[in-house]
Amino acid sequence: LLRQLKDVPPSSVNLFGHSLGAAAASQLAAKLARSRADFQPGKLVLSSPFLSIDAMAAVLFGNLFPRWLLRSLVTHRWNNAEMLPTAAAAGWEVSIIHPKMDEIVPVQHGEELCDSIQAQGKICTLTKPEGCGHNDVVF
């Protein structure tokens, strides 16, 4: 994707990611900002983002599996808690959409991510739609 974007005017790039895709979008946003000096970040819209794979494992499995075992099985951390503040600091305009009734990723994950951006003095818009679940909000 980075190779394909080399000829795209920097101001025309916006990113959207849902759930696991939100982690990929956050990581790409952070990487784009670091890799191109002329890059002008656009909008980064995340739907139902989680804090990290570790945090989601705790939500889904509780204490059923030891953390060291899960870390060995899932080698990529997909850490929004780390990447999203980096992207916001680089100038991305962050919006988070997280349904109140999300049955997979707790809405608190989206709230904490937004809070972490606001703690840097950056703007983060958080929208919490009612009456929809994890996969309903995108469609």
PDB file of C-alpha atoms in Angstrom:
ATOM      1  CA  LEU A   1       0.000   0.000   0.000  1.00  0.00           C
ATOM      2  CA  LEU A   2       2.803   2.434   0.823  1.00  0.00           C
ATOM      3  CA  ARG A   3       4.298   1.911  -2.651  1.00  0.00           C
ATOM      4  CA  GLN A   4       0.933   2.602  -4.281  1.00  0.00           C
ATOM      5  CA  LEU A   5       0.505   5.795  -2.259  1.00  0.00           C
ATOM      6  CA  LYS A   6       3.822   7.277  -3.393  1.00  0.00           C
ATOM      7  CA  ASP A   7       2.161   9.210  -6.235  1.00  0.00           C
ATOM      8  CA  VAL A   8      -0.995  10.173  -4.363  1.00  0.00           C
ATOM      9  CA  PRO A   9      -1.151  13.783  -3.181  1.00  0.00           C
ATOM     10  CA  PRO A  10      -0.593  13.596   0.588  1.00  0.00           C
ATOM     11  CA  SER A  11      -3.703  15.613   1.464  1.00  0.00           C
ATOM     12  CA  SER A  12      -5.965  13.030  -0.186  1.00  0.00           C
ATOM     13  CA  VAL A  13      -5.252  10.128   2.179  1.00  0.00           C
ATOM     14  CA  ASN A  14      -7.879   9.191   4.776  1.00  0.00           C
ATOM     15  CA  LEU A  15      -8.078   5.868   6.590  1.00  0.00           C
ATOM     16  CA  PHE A  16     -10.932   3.791   8.000  1.00  0.00           C
ATOM     17  CA  GLY A  17     -10.714   0.572   9.978  1.00  0.00           C
ATOM     18  CA  HIS A  18     -13.226  -1.615  11.804  1.00  0.00           C
ATOM     19  CA  SER A  19     -12.294  -3.843  14.774  1.00  0.00           C
ATOM     20  CA  LEU A  20      -9.049  -5.615  13.822  1.00  0.00           C
ATOM     21  CA  GLY A  21      -8.921  -3.347  10.777  1.00  0.00           C
ATOM     22  CA  ALA A  22      -8.861  -0.373  13.159  1.00  0.00           C
ATOM     23  CA  ALA A  23      -5.559  -1.664  14.513  1.00  0.00           C
ATOM     24  CA  ALA A  24      -4.199  -2.017  10.975  1.00  0.00           C
ATOM     25  CA  ALA A  25      -5.371   1.525  10.109  1.00  0.00           C
ATOM     26  CA  SER A  26      -3.796   2.949  13.286  1.00  0.00           C
ATOM     27  CA  GLN A  27      -0.519   1.209  12.538  1.00  0.00           C
ATOM     28  CA  LEU A  28      -0.535   2.415   8.922  1.00  0.00           C
ATOM     29  CA  ALA A  29      -1.316   5.980  10.027  1.00  0.00           C
ATOM     30  CA  ALA A  30       1.597   5.982  12.460  1.00  0.00           C
ATOM     31  CA  LYS A  31       3.918   4.486   9.830  1.00  0.00           C
ATOM     32  CA  LEU A  32       2.891   6.904   7.068  1.00  0.00           C
ATOM     33  CA  ALA A  33       3.555   9.877   9.292  1.00  0.00           C
ATOM     34  CA  ARG A  34       7.045   8.560  10.149  1.00  0.00           C
ATOM     35  CA  SER A  35       8.003   7.520   6.618  1.00  0.00           C
ATOM     36  CA  ARG A  36       7.238  10.642   4.586  1.00  0.00           C
ATOM     37  CA  ALA A  37       8.378  14.106   5.523  1.00  0.00           C
ATOM     38  CA  ASP A  38       5.907  15.721   3.075  1.00  0.00           C
ATOM     39  CA  PHE A  39       2.946  13.713   4.293  1.00  0.00           C
ATOM     40  CA  GLN A  40      -0.111  15.650   5.460  1.00  0.00           C
ATOM     41  CA  PRO A  41      -2.232  13.340   7.629  1.00  0.00           C
ATOM     42  CA  GLY A  42      -5.967  13.266   6.952  1.00  0.00           C
ATOM     43  CA  LYS A  43      -8.828  11.662   8.820  1.00  0.00           C
ATOM     44  CA  LEU A  44      -8.437   8.417  10.727  1.00  0.00           C
ATOM     45  CA  VAL A  45     -11.844   6.893  11.457  1.00  0.00           C
ATOM     46  CA  LEU A  46     -11.956   3.818  13.665  1.00  0.00           C
ATOM     47  CA  SER A  47     -14.993   1.662  14.308  1.00  0.00           C
ATOM     48  CA  SER A  48     -15.076  -0.562  17.416  1.00  0.00           C
ATOM     49  CA  PRO A  49     -11.335  -0.359  18.083  1.00  0.00           C
ATOM     50  CA  PHE A  50      -9.813  -2.433  20.873  1.00  0.00           C
ATOM     51  CA  LEU A  51      -6.919  -1.394  23.105  1.00  0.00           C
ATOM     52  CA  SER A  52      -4.653  -4.312  22.154  1.00  0.00           C
ATOM     53  CA  ILE A  53      -4.746  -8.025  21.392  1.00  0.00           C
ATOM     54  CA  ASP A  54      -3.744  -8.680  25.009  1.00  0.00           C
ATOM     55  CA  ALA A  55      -6.678  -6.620  26.267  1.00  0.00           C
ATOM     56  CA  MET A  56      -9.079  -8.415  23.926  1.00  0.00           C
ATOM     57  CA  ALA A  57      -7.755 -11.808  25.013  1.00  0.00           C
ATOM     58  CA  ALA A  58      -8.549 -10.837  28.593  1.00  0.00           C
ATOM     59  CA  VAL A  59     -12.095  -9.866  27.532  1.00  0.00           C
ATOM     60  CA  LEU A  60     -12.705 -13.019  25.502  1.00  0.00           C
ATOM     61  CA  PHE A  61     -10.900 -15.641  27.578  1.00  0.00           C
ATOM     62  CA  GLY A  62     -10.538 -14.117  31.040  1.00  0.00           C
ATOM     63  CA  ASN A  63      -8.059 -16.237  32.968  1.00  0.00           C
ATOM     64  CA  LEU A  64      -8.751 -19.395  30.967  1.00  0.00           C
ATOM     65  CA  PHE A  65      -5.335 -19.222  29.281  1.00  0.00           C
ATOM     66  CA  PRO A  66      -2.118 -17.769  30.707  1.00  0.00           C
ATOM     67  CA  ARG A  67      -1.060 -14.524  29.012  1.00  0.00           C
ATOM     68  CA  TRP A  68       2.358 -15.936  28.066  1.00  0.00           C
ATOM     69  CA  LEU A  69       0.629 -18.693  26.080  1.00  0.00           C
ATOM     70  CA  LEU A  70      -1.601 -16.252  24.197  1.00  0.00           C
ATOM     71  CA  ARG A  71       1.387 -14.010  23.428  1.00  0.00           C
ATOM     72  CA  SER A  72       3.239 -16.958  21.920  1.00  0.00           C
ATOM     73  CA  LEU A  73       0.246 -17.839  19.727  1.00  0.00           C
ATOM     74  CA  VAL A  74      -0.437 -14.300  18.504  1.00  0.00           C
ATOM     75  CA  THR A  75       2.873 -12.738  17.610  1.00  0.00           C
ATOM     76  CA  HIS A  76       1.572  -9.357  16.382  1.00  0.00           C
ATOM     77  CA  ARG A  77       0.450  -7.121  19.243  1.00  0.00           C
ATOM     78  CA  TRP A  78      -2.037  -4.984  17.239  1.00  0.00           C
ATOM     79  CA  ASN A  79      -1.688  -2.337  19.909  1.00  0.00           C
ATOM     80  CA  ASN A  80      -4.034   0.605  19.331  1.00  0.00           C
ATOM     81  CA  ALA A  81      -3.170   2.002  22.764  1.00  0.00           C
ATOM     82  CA  GLU A  82       0.368   2.564  21.441  1.00  0.00           C
ATOM     83  CA  MET A  83      -0.194   3.338  17.755  1.00  0.00           C
ATOM     84  CA  LEU A  84      -3.214   5.635  17.954  1.00  0.00           C
ATOM     85  CA  PRO A  85      -1.593   8.304  20.173  1.00  0.00           C
ATOM     86  CA  THR A  86       1.437   8.200  17.856  1.00  0.00           C
ATOM     87  CA  ALA A  87      -0.809   8.764  14.833  1.00  0.00           C
ATOM     88  CA  ALA A  88      -2.700  11.584  16.576  1.00  0.00           C
ATOM     89  CA  ALA A  89       0.562  13.266  17.593  1.00  0.00           C
ATOM     90  CA  ALA A  90       1.601  13.162  13.925  1.00  0.00           C
ATOM     91  CA  GLY A  91      -1.509  15.145  12.988  1.00  0.00           C
ATOM     92  CA  TRP A  92      -4.161  12.589  12.092  1.00  0.00           C
ATOM     93  CA  GLU A  93      -7.688  13.791  12.861  1.00  0.00           C
ATOM     94  CA  VAL A  94      -9.092  10.875  14.871  1.00  0.00           C
ATOM     95  CA  SER A  95     -12.745   9.886  15.106  1.00  0.00           C
ATOM     96  CA  ILE A  96     -13.937   6.793  16.921  1.00  0.00           C
ATOM     97  CA  ILE A  97     -17.320   5.155  16.405  1.00  0.00           C
ATOM     98  CA  HIS A  98     -18.068   2.590  19.090  1.00  0.00           C
ATOM     99  CA  PRO A  99     -21.590   1.246  19.682  1.00  0.00           C
ATOM    100  CA  LYS A 100     -22.748   1.230  23.279  1.00  0.00           C
ATOM    101  CA  MET A 101     -24.097  -2.301  22.761  1.00  0.00           C
ATOM    102  CA  ASP A 102     -20.946  -3.746  21.137  1.00  0.00           C
ATOM    103  CA  GLU A 103     -21.038  -7.415  22.102  1.00  0.00           C
ATOM    104  CA  ILE A 104     -17.421  -8.132  21.140  1.00  0.00           C
ATOM    105  CA  VAL A 105     -15.241  -5.110  21.942  1.00  0.00           C
ATOM    106  CA  PRO A 106     -16.278  -3.277  25.119  1.00  0.00           C
ATOM    107  CA  VAL A 107     -17.147   0.381  24.537  1.00  0.00           C
ATOM    108  CA  GLN A 108     -14.656   1.225  27.310  1.00  0.00           C
ATOM    109  CA  HIS A 109     -11.838   0.370  24.868  1.00  0.00           C
ATOM    110  CA  GLY A 110     -12.974   3.122  22.497  1.00  0.00           C
ATOM    111  CA  GLU A 111     -13.441   5.523  25.399  1.00  0.00           C
ATOM    112  CA  GLU A 112      -9.948   4.853  26.745  1.00  0.00           C
ATOM    113  CA  LEU A 113      -8.385   5.323  23.310  1.00  0.00           C
ATOM    114  CA  CYS A 114     -10.168   8.642  22.848  1.00  0.00           C
ATOM    115  CA  ASP A 115      -9.145   9.744  26.357  1.00  0.00           C
ATOM    116  CA  SER A 116      -5.497   8.924  25.595  1.00  0.00           C
ATOM    117  CA  ILE A 117      -5.567  11.197  22.551  1.00  0.00           C
ATOM    118  CA  GLN A 118      -7.291  14.013  24.427  1.00  0.00           C
ATOM    119  CA  ALA A 119      -4.681  13.685  27.202  1.00  0.00           C
ATOM    120  CA  GLN A 120      -2.105  14.761  24.582  1.00  0.00           C
ATOM    121  CA  GLY A 121      -4.116  17.893  23.878  1.00  0.00           C
ATOM    122  CA  LYS A 122      -5.335  16.500  20.545  1.00  0.00           C
ATOM    123  CA  ILE A 123      -8.937  16.349  19.385  1.00  0.00           C
ATOM    124  CA  CYS A 124     -10.701  13.000  19.250  1.00  0.00           C
ATOM    125  CA  THR A 125     -14.362  12.674  18.394  1.00  0.00           C
ATOM    126  CA  LEU A 126     -16.147   9.725  20.012  1.00  0.00           C
ATOM    127  CA  THR A 127     -19.569   8.678  18.742  1.00  0.00           C
ATOM    128  CA  LYS A 128     -21.465   5.951  20.602  1.00  0.00           C
ATOM    129  CA  PRO A 129     -24.469   4.904  18.510  1.00  0.00           C
ATOM    130  CA  GLU A 130     -27.339   3.231  20.316  1.00  0.00           C
ATOM    131  CA  GLY A 131     -29.335   0.219  19.157  1.00  0.00           C
ATOM    132  CA  CYS A 132     -26.568  -1.449  17.188  1.00  0.00           C
ATOM    133  CA  GLY A 133     -23.835  -3.972  17.856  1.00  0.00           C
ATOM    134  CA  HIS A 134     -20.278  -4.684  16.771  1.00  0.00           C
ATOM    135  CA  ASN A 135     -20.958  -5.324  13.087  1.00  0.00           C
ATOM    136  CA  ASP A 136     -24.091  -3.203  12.669  1.00  0.00           C
ATOM    137  CA  VAL A 137     -22.509   0.218  12.888  1.00  0.00           C
ATOM    138  CA  VAL A 138     -20.439  -0.072   9.707  1.00  0.00           C
ATOM    139  CA  PHE A 139     -23.326  -1.165   7.523  1.00  0.00           C
TER     140      PHE A 139
END
